[in-house]
XYZ file of C-alpha atoms in Angstrom:
543
model
C -17.242 3.408 16.454
C -19.989 0.844 16.133
C -20.517 -2.966 16.726
C -21.559 -4.815 13.708
C -24.117 -6.910 15.326
C -25.963 -3.781 16.770
C -24.996 -4.497 20.438
C -23.485 -2.019 22.849
C -20.282 -3.543 24.031
C -17.951 -2.380 26.874
C -15.929 0.500 25.814
C -12.550 -1.520 26.228
C -13.965 -3.853 23.420
C -12.905 -1.192 20.953
C -9.244 -1.156 22.025
C -6.690 -3.515 20.786
C -5.887 -6.071 23.534
C -2.101 -5.575 23.415
C -2.528 -1.959 24.692
C -4.961 -2.887 27.471
C -2.599 -5.624 28.739
C 0.792 -3.516 28.411
C 2.598 -2.028 31.319
C 3.388 0.986 29.111
C -0.207 2.076 28.875
C -2.849 2.987 31.506
C -6.735 2.607 31.155
C -9.046 4.654 33.360
C -12.765 4.971 33.243
C -14.516 8.220 33.859
C -17.866 9.836 33.914
C -18.541 13.587 33.095
C -21.692 15.453 32.465
C -23.580 12.169 32.120
C -21.090 10.812 29.569
C -19.440 7.472 30.463
C -15.933 7.144 29.009
C -12.620 5.255 28.900
C -9.040 6.931 28.744
C -6.042 5.178 27.633
C -2.695 6.868 27.685
C 0.917 5.729 27.389
C 3.684 5.310 25.039
C 6.860 3.015 24.554
C 9.951 4.855 25.881
C 13.102 4.126 23.996
C 16.533 4.948 25.301
C 17.695 5.664 21.827
C 15.731 6.594 18.739
C 15.571 4.038 15.756
C 17.176 6.674 13.475
C 20.215 7.358 15.578
C 22.139 4.435 13.884
C 21.434 5.808 10.401
C 22.484 9.363 11.269
C 25.723 8.045 12.731
C 26.420 6.010 9.618
C 25.900 9.131 7.467
C 27.710 11.720 9.463
C 30.189 9.824 11.449
C 29.106 11.480 14.597
C 27.782 9.879 17.685
C 24.138 10.407 18.231
C 22.039 9.287 21.251
C 18.520 10.722 21.416
C 15.637 9.338 23.470
C 12.351 8.729 21.849
C 8.806 8.127 23.133
C 5.726 7.794 20.839
C 3.131 9.407 23.264
C -0.483 8.184 22.696
C -3.806 9.289 24.093
C -7.257 7.755 23.388
C -10.736 8.802 24.805
C -13.639 6.475 24.137
C -17.032 7.965 25.166
C -20.676 6.925 24.649
C -23.480 9.352 24.091
C -27.122 8.632 23.608
C -26.633 8.595 19.853
C -23.211 6.853 19.336
C -19.771 5.749 20.547
C -16.853 8.124 19.512
C -13.013 7.945 19.831
C -10.792 11.031 20.251
C -7.133 10.259 19.499
C -3.983 12.335 20.468
C -0.520 11.666 19.233
C -0.493 8.139 17.900
C -3.565 7.153 19.843
C -5.538 6.094 16.759
C -3.371 2.959 16.536
C -4.961 1.617 19.665
C -8.351 1.398 18.142
C -9.462 -1.939 16.779
C -10.138 -1.284 13.051
C -12.881 -4.087 13.170
C -15.262 -1.576 15.022
C -14.683 1.630 12.846
C -17.526 3.136 11.094
C -16.240 3.602 7.586
C -19.024 5.922 6.671
C -18.752 8.463 9.559
C -16.202 10.917 8.182
C -17.413 11.210 4.612
C -21.048 11.272 5.932
C -20.205 14.323 7.900
C -18.227 16.091 5.055
C -20.886 15.601 2.418
C -23.603 17.260 4.801
C -21.873 20.202 5.935
C -18.819 21.427 3.690
C -19.231 24.861 2.267
C -20.400 25.000 -1.530
C -17.282 26.802 -2.559
C -14.931 25.517 0.219
C -13.459 22.380 -0.931
C -9.575 22.558 -1.048
C -8.356 18.941 -1.367
C -9.911 15.808 -2.544
C -8.273 12.216 -2.790
C -9.709 9.598 -5.110
C -9.112 5.828 -5.509
C -9.598 4.883 -9.235
C -12.201 1.968 -9.225
C -10.604 -0.068 -12.087
C -8.718 -2.610 -10.230
C -5.290 -1.031 -10.495
C -5.221 0.641 -7.077
C -4.303 4.082 -8.497
C -4.989 7.137 -6.328
C -5.294 10.690 -7.601
C -5.178 13.746 -5.330
C -6.376 17.317 -6.340
C -5.686 20.406 -4.199
C -6.034 24.109 -4.366
C -4.892 26.878 -2.053
C -8.366 28.558 -1.724
C -11.665 26.849 -1.628
C -13.591 26.006 -4.880
C -16.782 24.303 -5.680
C -16.460 20.540 -6.217
C -17.484 20.807 -9.876
C -14.467 22.948 -10.657
C -12.108 20.045 -9.829
C -13.262 18.183 -12.978
C -13.627 14.942 -11.205
C -14.611 11.631 -12.645
C -17.626 11.080 -10.652
C -18.424 7.661 -11.883
C -15.184 5.609 -11.606
C -13.387 7.556 -8.876
C -14.080 6.581 -5.157
C -13.559 9.594 -2.770
C -11.229 8.580 0.087
C -10.457 11.869 1.692
C -11.882 15.416 1.234
C -10.789 18.648 2.933
C -12.677 21.916 3.032
C -14.231 24.700 5.083
C -17.239 24.743 7.283
C -19.128 27.963 8.201
C -22.563 27.229 9.159
C -22.400 24.909 12.172
C -22.776 25.811 15.834
C -19.393 24.840 16.823
C -17.650 26.555 19.578
C -14.777 27.973 17.434
C -17.329 29.511 15.026
C -19.678 30.806 17.695
C -16.990 32.695 19.602
C -16.598 35.009 16.507
C -12.836 34.374 16.343
C -13.206 32.881 12.844
C -15.823 32.872 10.200
C -15.022 29.288 8.938
C -13.066 26.322 10.116
C -11.216 23.854 7.892
C -11.972 20.124 8.281
C -10.370 17.014 6.783
C -12.557 13.842 6.516
C -11.716 10.446 5.448
C -13.831 7.317 5.905
C -13.887 6.771 9.550
C -12.124 10.035 10.781
C -12.939 13.720 11.142
C -10.069 16.238 11.894
C -11.305 19.551 13.053
C -10.702 21.987 15.973
C -12.895 20.995 19.162
C -13.440 22.752 22.353
C -11.259 21.699 25.343
C -13.789 22.350 28.137
C -16.299 19.568 28.747
C -19.435 21.728 28.298
C -18.267 23.296 25.014
C -16.795 20.002 23.805
C -20.057 18.248 24.236
C -21.835 20.966 22.391
C -19.415 20.446 19.575
C -20.159 16.901 19.553
C -23.838 17.352 19.505
C -23.316 19.592 16.425
C -21.454 16.799 14.687
C -24.048 14.312 15.518
C -26.785 16.597 14.225
C -24.913 16.900 10.814
C -24.566 13.150 10.585
C -28.179 12.699 11.376
C -29.404 14.573 8.244
C -30.972 12.087 5.935
C -29.440 13.216 2.651
C -26.076 14.774 1.665
C -25.756 18.078 -0.110
C -26.738 17.797 -3.793
C -23.169 18.755 -5.091
C -21.689 15.989 -2.762
C -24.198 13.344 -3.162
C -21.873 11.335 -5.526
C -19.311 10.820 -2.750
C -21.557 8.429 -0.981
C -22.282 6.160 -3.887
C -19.047 4.231 -3.561
C -16.429 4.168 -0.856
C -13.374 1.978 0.089
C -13.324 -0.029 3.263
C -10.613 -0.729 5.728
C -9.655 -4.366 5.024
C -9.935 -4.908 8.919
C -13.325 -3.242 9.325
C -16.286 -5.498 10.129
C -17.877 -5.220 6.627
C -14.707 -6.134 4.883
C -13.953 -9.005 7.353
C -17.547 -10.498 6.812
C -17.266 -9.957 3.077
C -13.885 -11.909 3.088
C -15.581 -14.705 4.711
C -18.051 -15.067 1.816
C -15.158 -14.537 -0.587
C -13.347 -17.593 0.948
C -16.425 -19.836 0.162
C -16.142 -18.688 -3.475
C -12.487 -19.377 -3.874
C -13.199 -23.134 -4.110
C -15.408 -22.656 -7.097
C -13.408 -22.062 -10.283
C -16.592 -21.274 -12.172
C -18.011 -18.851 -9.734
C -19.765 -15.862 -11.492
C -18.598 -13.681 -8.524
C -14.741 -13.997 -9.412
C -12.506 -12.909 -12.183
C -8.950 -11.898 -12.577
C -7.582 -8.358 -13.314
C -4.336 -7.037 -14.340
C -2.230 -5.439 -11.545
C -1.037 -1.905 -12.014
C 2.624 -3.215 -12.167
C 1.885 -5.449 -15.189
C -0.333 -3.104 -17.114
C 2.425 -2.075 -19.558
C 3.591 -5.542 -20.510
C 0.472 -7.455 -20.219
C -0.547 -7.103 -23.858
C 2.764 -8.396 -25.123
C 3.110 -11.155 -22.537
C 3.616 -14.595 -24.266
C 3.501 -16.814 -21.066
C 2.824 -17.056 -17.446
C 4.450 -18.918 -14.716
C 2.346 -19.524 -11.501
C 4.215 -20.968 -8.570
C 3.792 -21.655 -4.857
C 6.601 -23.671 -3.239
C 7.463 -26.630 -5.446
C 4.198 -26.494 -7.369
C 4.361 -24.713 -10.781
C 1.883 -24.034 -13.586
C 3.137 -22.651 -16.861
C 0.570 -21.374 -19.509
C 0.275 -18.861 -22.354
C -3.020 -17.689 -21.161
C -3.475 -16.929 -17.434
C -7.015 -17.815 -16.098
C -8.732 -17.870 -12.879
C -8.534 -21.648 -12.399
C -4.743 -21.460 -12.688
C -4.672 -19.347 -9.446
C -7.401 -21.226 -7.572
C -5.700 -24.544 -8.002
C -3.385 -23.649 -5.141
C -6.193 -22.987 -2.620
C -8.603 -25.908 -3.447
C -7.491 -28.022 -0.398
C -7.133 -25.231 1.948
C -9.649 -24.642 4.854
C -11.915 -21.766 5.021
C -9.962 -18.719 6.409
C -6.660 -19.631 4.812
C -7.514 -19.548 1.043
C -7.046 -15.821 0.423
C -3.848 -15.844 2.521
C -2.541 -18.837 0.517
C -3.385 -16.880 -2.660
C -1.249 -14.175 -1.489
C 1.660 -16.740 -1.266
C 1.236 -17.670 -4.968
C 3.814 -15.896 -7.223
C 2.731 -14.943 -10.807
C 5.390 -13.923 -13.486
C 4.860 -12.833 -16.935
C 7.366 -13.618 -19.703
C 7.789 -11.853 -23.121
C 8.721 -15.132 -24.708
C 7.132 -18.615 -24.732
C 10.238 -20.221 -23.428
C 9.930 -18.596 -19.937
C 13.505 -17.021 -20.275
C 12.782 -13.369 -20.330
C 10.426 -11.844 -17.649
C 8.217 -9.129 -18.729
C 7.471 -7.463 -15.481
C 8.075 -7.802 -11.759
C 6.730 -11.001 -9.938
C 3.408 -10.224 -8.467
C 1.155 -12.330 -5.868
C -2.019 -14.099 -6.683
C -4.207 -11.789 -4.633
C -3.122 -8.788 -6.838
C -4.831 -10.521 -9.794
C -8.110 -11.403 -8.059
C -11.269 -9.609 -8.537
C -14.534 -10.325 -6.794
C -18.119 -9.073 -6.625
C -19.729 -10.130 -3.348
C -23.320 -9.580 -2.194
C -23.695 -9.419 1.672
C -27.328 -8.906 2.522
C -28.404 -5.720 0.976
C -24.785 -4.550 0.685
C -22.709 -5.019 -2.599
C -18.931 -5.024 -2.214
C -16.318 -5.372 -4.732
C -12.771 -6.665 -4.147
C -9.827 -5.590 -6.409
C -6.015 -4.959 -6.034
C -6.397 -6.036 -2.367
C -9.051 -3.476 -1.469
C -12.705 -3.650 -0.669
C -15.112 -1.264 -2.247
C -18.752 -0.737 -1.061
C -21.339 0.551 -3.490
C -24.823 1.827 -3.234
C -27.819 1.151 -5.510
C -27.687 4.559 -7.175
C -24.148 3.678 -8.469
C -25.475 0.328 -10.035
C -28.358 1.852 -11.569
C -26.315 4.604 -13.241
C -23.826 2.049 -14.300
C -26.462 -0.070 -15.969
C -28.311 2.854 -17.595
C -25.110 4.219 -19.375
C -23.877 0.722 -20.487
C -27.289 -0.247 -21.788
C -27.390 2.954 -23.981
C -23.759 2.205 -25.188
C -24.499 -1.345 -26.156
C -27.764 -0.367 -27.963
C -26.043 1.876 -30.468
C -26.054 0.647 -34.058
C -22.862 -0.966 -35.405
C -20.876 0.480 -38.100
C -18.408 -2.383 -38.620
C -18.870 -6.188 -39.429
C -16.540 -8.607 -37.689
C -16.184 -12.339 -38.777
C -16.854 -15.398 -36.461
C -14.028 -16.432 -34.214
C -14.122 -20.153 -34.830
C -12.087 -22.601 -33.011
C -9.027 -23.814 -34.937
C -6.947 -26.995 -34.884
C -4.345 -27.330 -32.097
C -0.951 -25.851 -32.803
C 2.451 -27.375 -32.114
C 1.964 -26.467 -28.400
C -1.509 -27.943 -28.256
C -3.251 -24.539 -28.107
C -6.133 -23.117 -30.257
C -4.313 -21.846 -33.512
C -7.034 -19.366 -34.043
C -5.597 -16.699 -31.891
C -5.897 -12.927 -32.063
C -3.311 -12.758 -34.812
C -5.431 -15.231 -36.907
C -8.663 -13.409 -36.210
C -7.168 -9.886 -36.888
C -6.252 -11.091 -40.457
C -9.719 -12.439 -40.903
C -11.195 -9.156 -39.774
C -8.992 -7.179 -42.246
C -9.901 -9.173 -45.442
C -13.002 -7.312 -46.516
C -12.564 -4.381 -48.839
C -11.929 -1.177 -46.963
C -10.456 -2.838 -43.885
C -6.627 -2.440 -43.323
C -4.585 -4.667 -40.941
C -2.425 -2.765 -38.462
C -1.862 -5.461 -35.881
C 1.794 -5.492 -34.832
C 2.467 -2.602 -37.406
C 3.505 -0.181 -34.627
C 4.489 3.401 -35.044
C 8.088 3.870 -33.727
C 9.195 7.208 -32.862
C 11.951 8.718 -30.478
C 9.397 8.859 -27.829
C 7.888 5.451 -28.448
C 11.037 3.335 -28.745
C 11.469 -0.385 -28.754
C 8.213 -2.000 -29.787
C 6.561 1.382 -30.518
C 2.878 2.047 -30.225
C 0.133 0.007 -31.780
C -2.706 2.457 -32.841
C -5.166 -0.251 -33.584
C -5.617 -3.955 -34.880
C -7.640 -3.100 -37.936
C -8.504 0.277 -39.412
C -12.184 0.334 -40.698
C -13.574 1.994 -43.881
C -14.982 5.023 -41.962
C -11.989 5.797 -39.754
C -12.794 3.251 -37.205
C -9.956 2.207 -35.076
C -10.822 -1.394 -34.327
C -9.165 -2.862 -31.222
C -9.662 -6.672 -30.691
C -9.436 -8.638 -27.479
C -10.286 -12.237 -26.490
C -11.602 -12.761 -22.926
C -13.193 -16.187 -22.901
C -13.067 -17.033 -19.080
C -12.787 -13.359 -17.510
C -12.803 -9.863 -18.388
C -9.253 -9.399 -17.170
C -7.773 -8.310 -20.509
C -10.374 -5.677 -21.128
C -8.865 -3.046 -18.882
C -5.814 -2.944 -21.161
C -8.035 -3.076 -24.310
C -10.000 0.042 -23.157
C -6.697 1.819 -22.152
C -5.206 0.995 -25.641
C -8.055 2.835 -27.323
C -7.716 5.902 -25.121
C -3.999 6.170 -25.519
C -4.175 5.813 -29.417
C -6.533 8.524 -29.750
C -4.735 10.747 -27.239
C -1.448 10.272 -29.113
C -2.961 10.803 -32.565
C -4.302 13.989 -31.413
C -1.342 15.312 -29.563
C 1.733 13.862 -31.212
C 2.292 15.275 -34.721
C 5.232 12.706 -35.469
C 3.118 9.582 -34.559
C 0.210 11.106 -36.453
C 2.377 11.664 -39.561
C 3.871 8.215 -39.509
C 0.394 6.420 -38.948
C -0.978 8.382 -41.922
C 1.958 7.284 -43.969
C 1.182 3.627 -43.271
C -2.397 4.325 -44.172
C -1.332 6.032 -47.467
C 0.921 3.149 -48.334
C -2.104 0.669 -48.345
C -4.856 3.044 -49.671
C -3.688 6.342 -51.065
C -7.275 7.735 -51.035
C -8.343 6.539 -47.756
C -10.922 8.889 -45.904
C -8.605 9.318 -42.946
C -6.041 11.107 -44.921
C -8.319 14.115 -45.567
C -10.905 13.713 -42.618
C -8.817 13.220 -39.509
C -11.274 15.053 -37.413
C -13.839 12.306 -36.941
C -12.651 8.971 -35.219
C -14.533 6.160 -33.902
C -12.979 3.526 -31.464
C -14.420 0.069 -31.937
C -13.856 -2.478 -29.257
C -14.411 -5.965 -30.573
C -14.629 -8.429 -27.726
C -14.890 -12.205 -27.645
C -16.447 -13.471 -24.511
C -16.870 -16.977 -23.296
C -18.534 -19.129 -26.045
C -18.948 -15.970 -28.022
C -21.861 -14.652 -25.896
C -23.445 -11.348 -26.517
C -22.242 -8.355 -24.605
C -24.631 -6.887 -21.969
C -24.489 -5.333 -18.589
C -24.447 -8.661 -16.824
C -21.617 -10.235 -19.007
C -19.010 -7.707 -18.018
C -17.553 -7.684 -14.482
C -17.915 -4.592 -12.443
C -14.311 -3.157 -12.718
C -14.409 -3.842 -16.545
C -17.823 -1.827 -16.642
C -16.184 0.991 -14.818
C -13.092 0.989 -17.086
C -15.159 0.944 -20.197
C -17.278 4.028 -19.252
C -14.087 5.875 -18.032
C -12.636 5.199 -21.559
C -15.848 6.186 -23.267
C -15.922 9.581 -21.481
C -12.163 10.400 -22.270
C -12.657 9.383 -25.830
C -15.757 11.466 -26.421
C -13.982 14.385 -24.912
C -11.516 14.087 -27.671
C -14.167 13.919 -30.321
C -14.061 10.220 -30.780
C -17.066 8.011 -30.616
C -17.013 4.564 -29.106
C -18.568 1.277 -30.285
C -18.715 -2.050 -28.530
C -19.165 -5.178 -30.639
C -19.673 -8.875 -29.418
C -17.563 -11.178 -31.521
C -19.350 -14.659 -31.918
C -18.155 -18.046 -32.324
């Protein structure tokens, strides 16, 4: 536990007020072995457990069982820090604002046995909120898990520790203990006598005081998620609130929520609504969302955005929803600088990143963008308004222009339909280039929101062509029908995915022109494609 302003507050400050003032909980101060502390114990007794009614309904039998959620919490201050020990559901009494989000993983990355990792949980940093978990029955090296060390944020890691002067190890009863560490939490066996317990606590403090993590676990500390109620997240949200009134803020963009990923590419229209106010558009942009918060006071804007409802439609008459209705906060992505800290907001979560992460990100992207181009794409000019008043030069128009030169074949909307890919089928690419280039096109004029889907399209296309013989055969039949002697028909081993991207005003693509989550998604796609023997090329489409 720590105070964000560096002060040393009273221990009761770290406890939620409703527990301190409740008759069901008792708070008592204590001093032992020179350590000052605060103990809170209690629970809410219930004459009848909440689940009794459900059990009676299912079985038809009368059930009356008492329930009491017991909780214990010890807060203590040493010369090096303030710590909380929770028992039962005691952790719920802590005020999350004061939690140290680096404590648990800081400990794990400095003491886990090299071959002792048994479980690791990652959050994928691409704005979708996906969480992956890997576990084994016996400890392994972290390298053996095959983790994406760049786009994955470690949220929890479990493994063995054998080299620390902990009581349970020094007694000789065991050679190693198992610990589970998340951001602000360490779970491990501790001594129960005060002298031995304080010895264990000093051992933990000594580990956390080490300046550097173990080499094999250094990547864990580059990025981590924050509890939205922690002091860093709360302060970052205050800064975010000031940006929400600026529709042109370079710190903001929109991203596609996980529940909308599958249908986003085929969505023809969007309805944005809050109360009686409604906006309908065929191209959802950031300003459509921020219009609903412009007149709100600071502190109410993000909350108001959560009340905005966004619905995608598969037709431009707003008759057929293409996905579930989502809220405006799910679409918001932000990049916030807070002093020397850098935080990203996406899918309702805050991520904190270190300088090493950003440096690696920039180096890899710079090398990717510097690669020579093997295809030539035309200008994407502004066309006359169509019957709905929109630019007539849409992606369909551009794909036809790109497929005009000799050797280029149009595949936009020529989907491969199989028993597996029913309905609309699978779109392999928009245009096939003369040297087996699968060219995928996307327009992202005001944000990089559509790019997550673009990169995923390229990965899915190559994965399916490599693994599904029926899709591969039908796609090659389409190629042969256009060009019987096309190179792809006899040289399927070498593929190249080309991402053609139109940014605002047709600007060049460089590190600073792509938002953080789009950068991560791109590099994730590059690594997966290269693992399947497919190269990647990124081309800026100009106006």
